CSV table of C-alpha atoms in Angstrom, one decimal:
chain,number,residue,atom,x,y,z
A,1,MET,CA,22.9,9.6,-50.8
A,2,SER,CA,22.6,6.0,-51.3
A,3,GLN,CA,20.6,3.7,-49.2
A,4,ALA,CA,23.8,2.3,-47.6
A,5,GLU,CA,25.1,5.5,-46.6
A,6,ALA,CA,21.7,6.7,-44.8
A,7,PRO,CA,21.9,7.5,-41.6
A,8,THR,CA,20.4,5.2,-38.8
A,9,ALA,CA,18.5,6.0,-35.7
A,10,PRO,CA,20.8,5.5,-32.4
A,11,GLU,CA,19.7,1.9,-30.8
A,12,ASN,CA,18.2,2.1,-27.6
A,13,THR,CA,20.7,0.2,-25.4
A,14,GLY,CA,19.3,0.3,-21.9
A,15,PRO,CA,16.4,1.6,-20.0
A,16,ARG,CA,16.0,5.8,-19.9
A,17,PRO,CA,16.9,7.3,-16.8
A,18,ARG,CA,13.8,8.4,-14.8
A,19,ASN,CA,13.0,11.8,-14.4
A,20,PRO,CA,13.2,13.0,-10.6
A,21,LEU,CA,10.2,15.3,-11.6
A,22,TRP,CA,8.5,11.9,-12.2
A,23,THR,CA,8.9,10.8,-8.6
A,24,LEU,CA,7.8,14.1,-7.3
A,25,GLY,CA,5.0,13.7,-9.4
A,26,ILE,CA,3.9,10.5,-7.9
A,27,LEU,CA,4.6,11.8,-4.3
A,28,ARG,CA,2.3,14.8,-4.8
A,29,SER,CA,-0.4,12.4,-6.5
A,30,GLU,CA,-0.7,9.9,-3.6
A,31,ILE,CA,-0.5,12.5,-1.0
A,32,THR,CA,-3.4,14.7,-2.7
A,33,THR,CA,-5.2,11.4,-3.6
A,34,THR,CA,-4.9,10.4,0.4
A,35,LEU,CA,-6.0,13.6,1.9
A,36,ARG,CA,-8.9,14.3,-0.5
A,37,ARG,CA,-10.8,11.2,0.1
A,38,HIS,CA,-13.9,11.3,1.6
A,39,ARG,CA,-12.9,8.7,4.1
A,40,THR,CA,-10.1,11.1,5.4
A,41,TYR,CA,-12.3,13.9,5.9
A,42,ALA,CA,-14.4,11.6,8.1
A,43,LEU,CA,-11.6,10.7,10.2
A,44,LEU,CA,-10.1,14.3,10.4
A,45,ALA,CA,-13.5,15.5,11.4
A,46,VAL,CA,-13.9,12.8,14.2
A,47,LEU,CA,-10.5,13.7,15.6
A,48,ALA,CA,-11.4,17.5,15.3
A,49,ALA,CA,-14.4,16.7,17.3
A,50,VAL,CA,-12.5,15.2,20.3
A,51,PRO,CA,-11.3,18.6,21.7
A,52,VAL,CA,-14.5,20.2,21.3
A,53,LEU,CA,-16.2,17.2,23.3
A,54,ILE,CA,-13.7,17.3,26.1
A,55,GLY,CA,-13.4,21.3,26.2
A,56,ILE,CA,-17.4,21.4,26.5
A,57,ALA,CA,-17.2,18.9,28.8
A,58,VAL,CA,-14.5,20.6,31.2
A,59,ARG,CA,-16.4,23.7,30.6
A,60,ILE,CA,-20.0,22.3,31.8
A,61,GLU,CA,-18.3,20.4,34.9
A,62,THR,CA,-16.7,24.0,36.0
A,63,GLY,CA,-19.4,25.8,35.3
A,64,GLY,CA,-21.1,23.9,38.0
A,65,GLY,CA,-18.7,24.4,40.4
A,66,GLY,CA,-16.2,21.4,40.0
A,67,SER,CA,-12.6,21.3,39.9
A,68,GLY,CA,-12.3,20.6,36.4
A,69,GLY,CA,-10.4,17.6,36.8
A,70,GLY,CA,-11.1,13.9,37.6
A,71,PRO,CA,-9.3,11.6,39.9
A,72,GLY,CA,-5.9,11.4,38.8
A,73,GLY,CA,-5.2,7.6,38.2
A,74,GLY,CA,-4.1,7.6,34.6
A,75,GLY,CA,-0.4,7.0,33.5
A,76,GLY,CA,0.1,10.5,32.0
A,77,PRO,CA,0.3,14.1,33.3
A,78,ALA,CA,-3.1,15.6,34.5
A,79,PHE,CA,-3.4,18.1,32.1
A,80,LEU,CA,-7.1,18.4,32.6
A,81,THR,CA,-6.7,19.8,35.9
A,82,GLN,CA,-4.9,22.6,34.2
A,83,VAL,CA,-7.4,23.4,31.5
A,84,THR,CA,-9.8,25.8,33.4
A,85,ASN,CA,-6.9,28.1,34.1
A,86,ASN,CA,-5.3,28.0,30.8
A,87,GLY,CA,-7.1,27.0,27.5
A,88,LEU,CA,-3.5,26.1,25.7
A,89,PHE,CA,-3.7,23.0,28.1
A,90,LEU,CA,-6.6,21.6,25.9
A,91,VAL,CA,-3.8,21.1,23.2
A,92,PHE,CA,-2.0,18.7,25.5
A,93,ALA,CA,-5.1,17.1,27.1
A,94,ALA,CA,-6.4,16.3,23.6
A,95,LEU,CA,-3.2,14.7,22.4
A,96,ALA,CA,-3.0,12.7,25.3
A,97,ALA,CA,-6.9,11.6,25.0
A,98,THR,CA,-6.3,10.5,21.2
A,99,LEU,CA,-2.9,9.1,21.1
A,100,PRO,CA,-3.7,6.0,22.6
A,101,VAL,CA,-6.6,4.9,20.4
A,102,PHE,CA,-8.2,7.6,18.3
A,103,LEU,CA,-4.9,8.7,16.3
A,104,PRO,CA,-3.4,5.4,15.7
A,105,MET,CA,-6.9,3.8,14.6
A,106,ALA,CA,-7.1,6.3,11.9
A,107,VAL,CA,-3.5,5.8,11.0
A,108,GLY,CA,-4.2,2.2,10.7
A,109,VAL,CA,-6.8,2.5,8.6
A,110,VAL,CA,-4.9,4.6,5.9
A,111,ALA,CA,-2.0,2.6,6.3
A,112,GLY,CA,-3.7,-0.5,6.0
A,113,ASP,CA,-5.5,0.3,2.8
A,114,ALA,CA,-2.6,2.0,1.1
A,115,ILE,CA,-1.8,-1.2,-1.1
A,116,ALA,CA,-4.6,-3.5,-0.2
A,117,GLY,CA,-7.1,-1.2,-1.1
A,118,GLU,CA,-5.6,-0.3,-4.6
A,119,ALA,CA,-5.4,-3.9,-5.1
A,120,SER,CA,-9.1,-4.7,-4.0
A,121,ALA,CA,-10.3,-1.9,-6.2
A,122,GLY,CA,-8.3,-3.3,-9.3
A,123,THR,CA,-5.7,-0.1,-9.8
A,124,LEU,CA,-2.8,-1.3,-8.5
A,125,ARG,CA,-1.7,-2.6,-11.7
A,126,TYR,CA,-2.6,0.1,-13.7
A,127,LEU,CA,-0.4,2.4,-11.1
A,128,LEU,CA,2.6,-0.1,-11.6
A,129,VAL,CA,2.2,0.2,-15.6
A,130,ALA,CA,3.6,3.8,-15.1
A,131,PRO,CA,7.4,3.8,-15.3
A,132,ALA,CA,7.6,4.4,-11.5
A,133,GLY,CA,8.8,1.1,-10.0
A,134,ARG,CA,7.5,-0.8,-7.1
A,135,THR,CA,9.9,0.9,-4.8
A,136,ARG,CA,9.1,4.5,-5.8
A,137,LEU,CA,5.4,3.6,-5.5
A,138,LEU,CA,6.0,2.0,-2.0
A,139,LEU,CA,8.0,4.8,-0.8
A,140,ALA,CA,5.3,7.4,-2.0
A,141,LYS,CA,2.5,5.2,-0.5
A,142,TYR,CA,4.4,5.5,2.9
A,143,ALA,CA,5.2,9.1,2.6
A,144,SER,CA,1.5,9.7,2.1
A,145,VAL,CA,0.8,8.0,5.2
A,146,LEU,CA,3.3,9.8,7.3
A,147,THR,CA,2.0,13.1,5.9
A,148,PHE,CA,-1.6,11.9,7.3
A,149,CYS,CA,0.1,11.5,10.5
A,150,LEU,CA,1.1,14.9,10.7
A,151,VAL,CA,-1.9,16.5,9.3
A,152,ALA,CA,-4.1,14.2,11.6
A,153,THR,CA,-2.2,15.4,14.7
A,154,PHE,CA,-2.1,19.0,14.0
A,155,VAL,CA,-6.1,19.1,13.3
A,156,VAL,CA,-6.4,17.7,16.8
A,157,ALA,CA,-4.0,20.4,18.4
A,158,ALA,CA,-5.7,23.2,16.3
A,159,SER,CA,-8.9,22.4,17.2
A,160,ALA,CA,-7.9,21.9,20.8
A,161,LEU,CA,-6.2,25.4,20.5
A,162,ALA,CA,-9.5,27.3,19.1
A,163,VAL,CA,-11.7,25.5,21.5
A,164,GLY,CA,-9.4,26.2,24.6
A,165,ALA,CA,-8.8,29.9,23.7
A,166,LEU,CA,-12.9,30.2,23.2
A,167,LEU,CA,-14.0,28.6,26.5
A,168,PHE,CA,-11.0,29.3,28.7
A,169,PRO,CA,-8.6,32.2,29.7
A,170,VAL,CA,-5.1,31.9,27.9
A,171,GLY,CA,-1.9,33.1,29.0
A,172,GLU,CA,1.6,32.0,30.7
A,173,VAL,CA,2.0,28.4,31.2
A,174,THR,CA,2.9,26.5,34.4
A,175,THR,CA,5.2,23.8,33.0
A,176,ILE,CA,5.3,20.5,34.9
A,177,SER,CA,8.6,21.5,36.4
A,178,GLY,CA,6.5,24.3,38.3
A,179,THR,CA,8.1,27.1,36.3
A,180,ARG,CA,6.3,29.8,34.4
A,181,ILE,CA,6.9,30.3,30.6
A,182,THR,CA,5.3,33.2,28.2
A,183,PHE,CA,2.3,32.3,26.2
A,184,GLY,CA,4.2,32.4,23.1
A,185,GLU,CA,6.7,30.0,24.1
A,186,GLY,CA,4.0,27.7,25.3
A,187,LEU,CA,2.5,27.6,21.6
A,188,VAL,CA,6.0,26.3,20.7
A,189,ARG,CA,5.6,23.7,23.1
A,190,ALA,CA,2.4,22.8,21.8
A,191,GLY,CA,3.8,22.4,18.3
A,192,LEU,CA,6.7,20.4,19.2
A,193,THR,CA,4.4,18.4,21.4
A,194,ALA,CA,2.1,17.8,18.1
A,195,ALA,CA,5.3,16.9,16.1
A,196,ALA,CA,6.8,14.4,18.8
A,197,VAL,CA,3.1,12.9,18.6
A,198,ALA,CA,3.2,12.4,14.7
A,199,ALA,CA,6.7,11.1,15.0
A,200,SER,CA,5.3,8.3,17.5
A,201,LEU,CA,3.3,7.0,14.7
A,202,VAL,CA,5.8,6.6,12.3
A,203,GLY,CA,6.7,2.8,13.5
A,204,PHE,CA,3.0,1.9,13.6
A,205,ALA,CA,2.4,3.5,10.1
A,206,ALA,CA,5.4,1.1,8.7
A,207,LEU,CA,3.7,-1.9,10.4
A,208,GLY,CA,0.2,-1.1,8.7
A,209,LEU,CA,1.8,-0.5,5.4
A,210,PHE,CA,3.7,-4.1,5.5
A,211,VAL,CA,0.1,-5.7,6.6
A,212,SER,CA,-1.1,-4.0,3.6
A,213,THR,CA,1.1,-5.5,1.4
A,214,LEU,CA,0.3,-9.1,2.7
A,215,THR,CA,-3.3,-9.1,1.3
A,216,ASN,CA,-5.4,-8.0,-1.6
A,217,SER,CA,-8.5,-7.1,1.0
A,218,GLY,CA,-8.2,-3.4,1.8
A,219,ILE,CA,-11.1,-3.9,4.9
A,220,GLY,CA,-9.1,-7.0,5.7
A,221,ALA,CA,-5.8,-5.2,6.2
A,222,MET,CA,-7.5,-2.4,8.1
A,223,ALA,CA,-9.0,-4.5,10.4
A,224,ALA,CA,-5.8,-6.5,10.9
A,225,THR,CA,-3.8,-3.4,11.8
A,226,VAL,CA,-6.3,-1.9,14.1
A,227,GLY,CA,-6.3,-5.4,15.7
A,228,LEU,CA,-2.3,-5.5,16.1
A,229,LEU,CA,-2.8,-2.1,17.6
A,230,ILE,CA,-5.1,-3.2,20.4
A,231,THR,CA,-3.4,-6.5,20.9
A,232,VAL,CA,-0.1,-4.7,21.6
A,233,GLN,CA,-1.6,-2.1,23.9
A,234,ILE,CA,-3.2,-4.9,26.0
A,235,LEU,CA,0.5,-6.6,26.1
A,236,ASP,CA,1.6,-3.3,27.4
A,237,SER,CA,-0.6,-2.9,30.0
A,238,ILE,CA,0.2,-6.0,31.5
A,239,PRO,CA,2.6,-5.9,34.5
A,240,GLN,CA,3.8,-9.7,34.1
A,241,LEU,CA,5.2,-8.9,30.7
A,242,SER,CA,7.2,-5.6,31.8
A,243,GLY,CA,10.2,-7.1,30.0
A,244,ILE,CA,9.0,-6.7,26.7
A,245,HIS,CA,7.2,-3.5,27.3
A,246,PRO,CA,10.2,-1.4,25.9
A,247,TYR,CA,10.1,-3.0,22.6
A,248,LEU,CA,6.4,-2.4,22.1
A,249,PHE,CA,6.0,0.4,19.6
A,250,PRO,CA,3.3,2.4,22.0
A,251,HIS,CA,5.3,2.0,25.0
A,252,TYR,CA,6.8,5.5,25.2
A,253,TRP,CA,4.0,7.3,23.3
A,254,MET,CA,3.0,9.4,26.5
A,255,SER,CA,6.7,10.7,26.5
A,256,PHE,CA,5.7,13.7,24.7
A,257,ALA,CA,4.4,15.2,28.0
A,258,ASP,CA,8.4,15.7,28.7
A,259,VAL,CA,8.2,18.6,26.1
A,260,LEU,CA,6.1,20.8,28.7
A,261,ARG,CA,9.2,20.3,31.0
A,262,GLU,CA,11.9,23.0,31.8
A,263,PRO,CA,14.4,22.4,30.6
A,264,VAL,CA,13.0,19.4,28.4
A,265,HIS,CA,13.5,15.9,29.1
A,266,TRP,CA,14.7,14.3,26.1
A,267,GLU,CA,15.6,10.8,27.5
A,268,GLU,CA,12.1,9.1,27.1
A,269,LEU,CA,11.3,11.1,23.8
A,270,SER,CA,14.8,9.8,22.5
A,271,ARG,CA,13.9,6.4,23.3
A,272,ASN,CA,10.5,6.8,21.4
A,273,PHE,CA,12.1,8.2,18.6
A,274,GLN,CA,14.8,5.1,18.4
A,275,LEU,CA,11.9,2.9,18.9
A,276,GLN,CA,9.8,4.1,16.0
A,277,GLY,CA,12.9,4.6,13.7
A,278,LEU,CA,13.5,0.8,14.5
A,279,TYR,CA,9.9,-0.4,13.6
A,280,ALA,CA,10.1,1.8,10.6
A,281,ALA,CA,13.3,0.4,9.3
A,282,VAL,CA,12.2,-3.1,10.1
A,283,PHE,CA,8.7,-3.5,8.7
A,284,GLY,CA,9.3,-0.8,6.1
A,285,SER,CA,12.0,-3.4,4.7
A,286,ALA,CA,9.7,-6.1,5.1
A,287,ALA,CA,7.0,-4.4,3.2
A,288,TRP,CA,9.3,-3.7,0.6
A,289,ALA,CA,10.5,-7.4,0.5
A,290,ARG,CA,7.2,-8.4,0.0
A,291,PHE,CA,5.6,-6.0,-2.4
A,292,THR,CA,8.6,-5.9,-4.7
A,293,SER,CA,8.7,-9.9,-5.0
A,294,LYS,CA,4.5,-9.9,-5.0
A,295,ASP,CA,2.6,-11.4,-7.7
A,296,ILE,CA,0.3,-8.3,-8.8
A,297,THR,CA,-3.1,-10.0,-10.3
A,298,ALA,CA,-5.3,-7.1,-9.2
């Protein structure tokens, strides 16, 4: 065969299609990395300790002849007054105690560090060398933050359930509406409550991810995210600003209590989920626009 007749290799006329398994690999890697960090273990340990402290405090108070409940001045249902009668209520009390501060602060730390932490460590450029693309990497980062939201919420619920069953009697559950449901159905309601709490953090997670794309300092992004959380919660507590309260992401957080009604009241829950979806869409899009056009130098 002459040189002119020798077969030639086909030319590469375009980029190779990306293998979907590669996307799953990135997602699995990001989730695993997030959950295996020592910082994540520390955050989860603090969250798990909150129900323990609440349970011990209630047990000590009731052991001394107290009623187990404090003065009813809070904005949410007085779950603590029911803990001594049924340890399952410690799940709802712990979620009510951790949702305003502890859970969102933990999520703010993880979300704020998602992109900025990689940039400050000098690993972001190496991540982008892989044929994943910025969009897929950003989605994987967001998915890892949402996974942490779910894991953190269920860690609080599981810790509260274990402590409640150990320190207090368990049995049929009296709902907020006054009806009684079986313990098994109460467990289902507790799981739904934890899922609702995790869903309440979806919008804030997107906000934290957006902040993380604005800077190369992981500590700065975490501080800014937590600072925004505190600022918005202060705004939500000022009566003179009631006109903007329905548009603030933490406004409907305590609506998870409606899961413990018979039947379940979905109106406030639906508003909460819609608001979280709106925040996720707006700040997720802003994070994508910033990250895909950002000059990566670290």
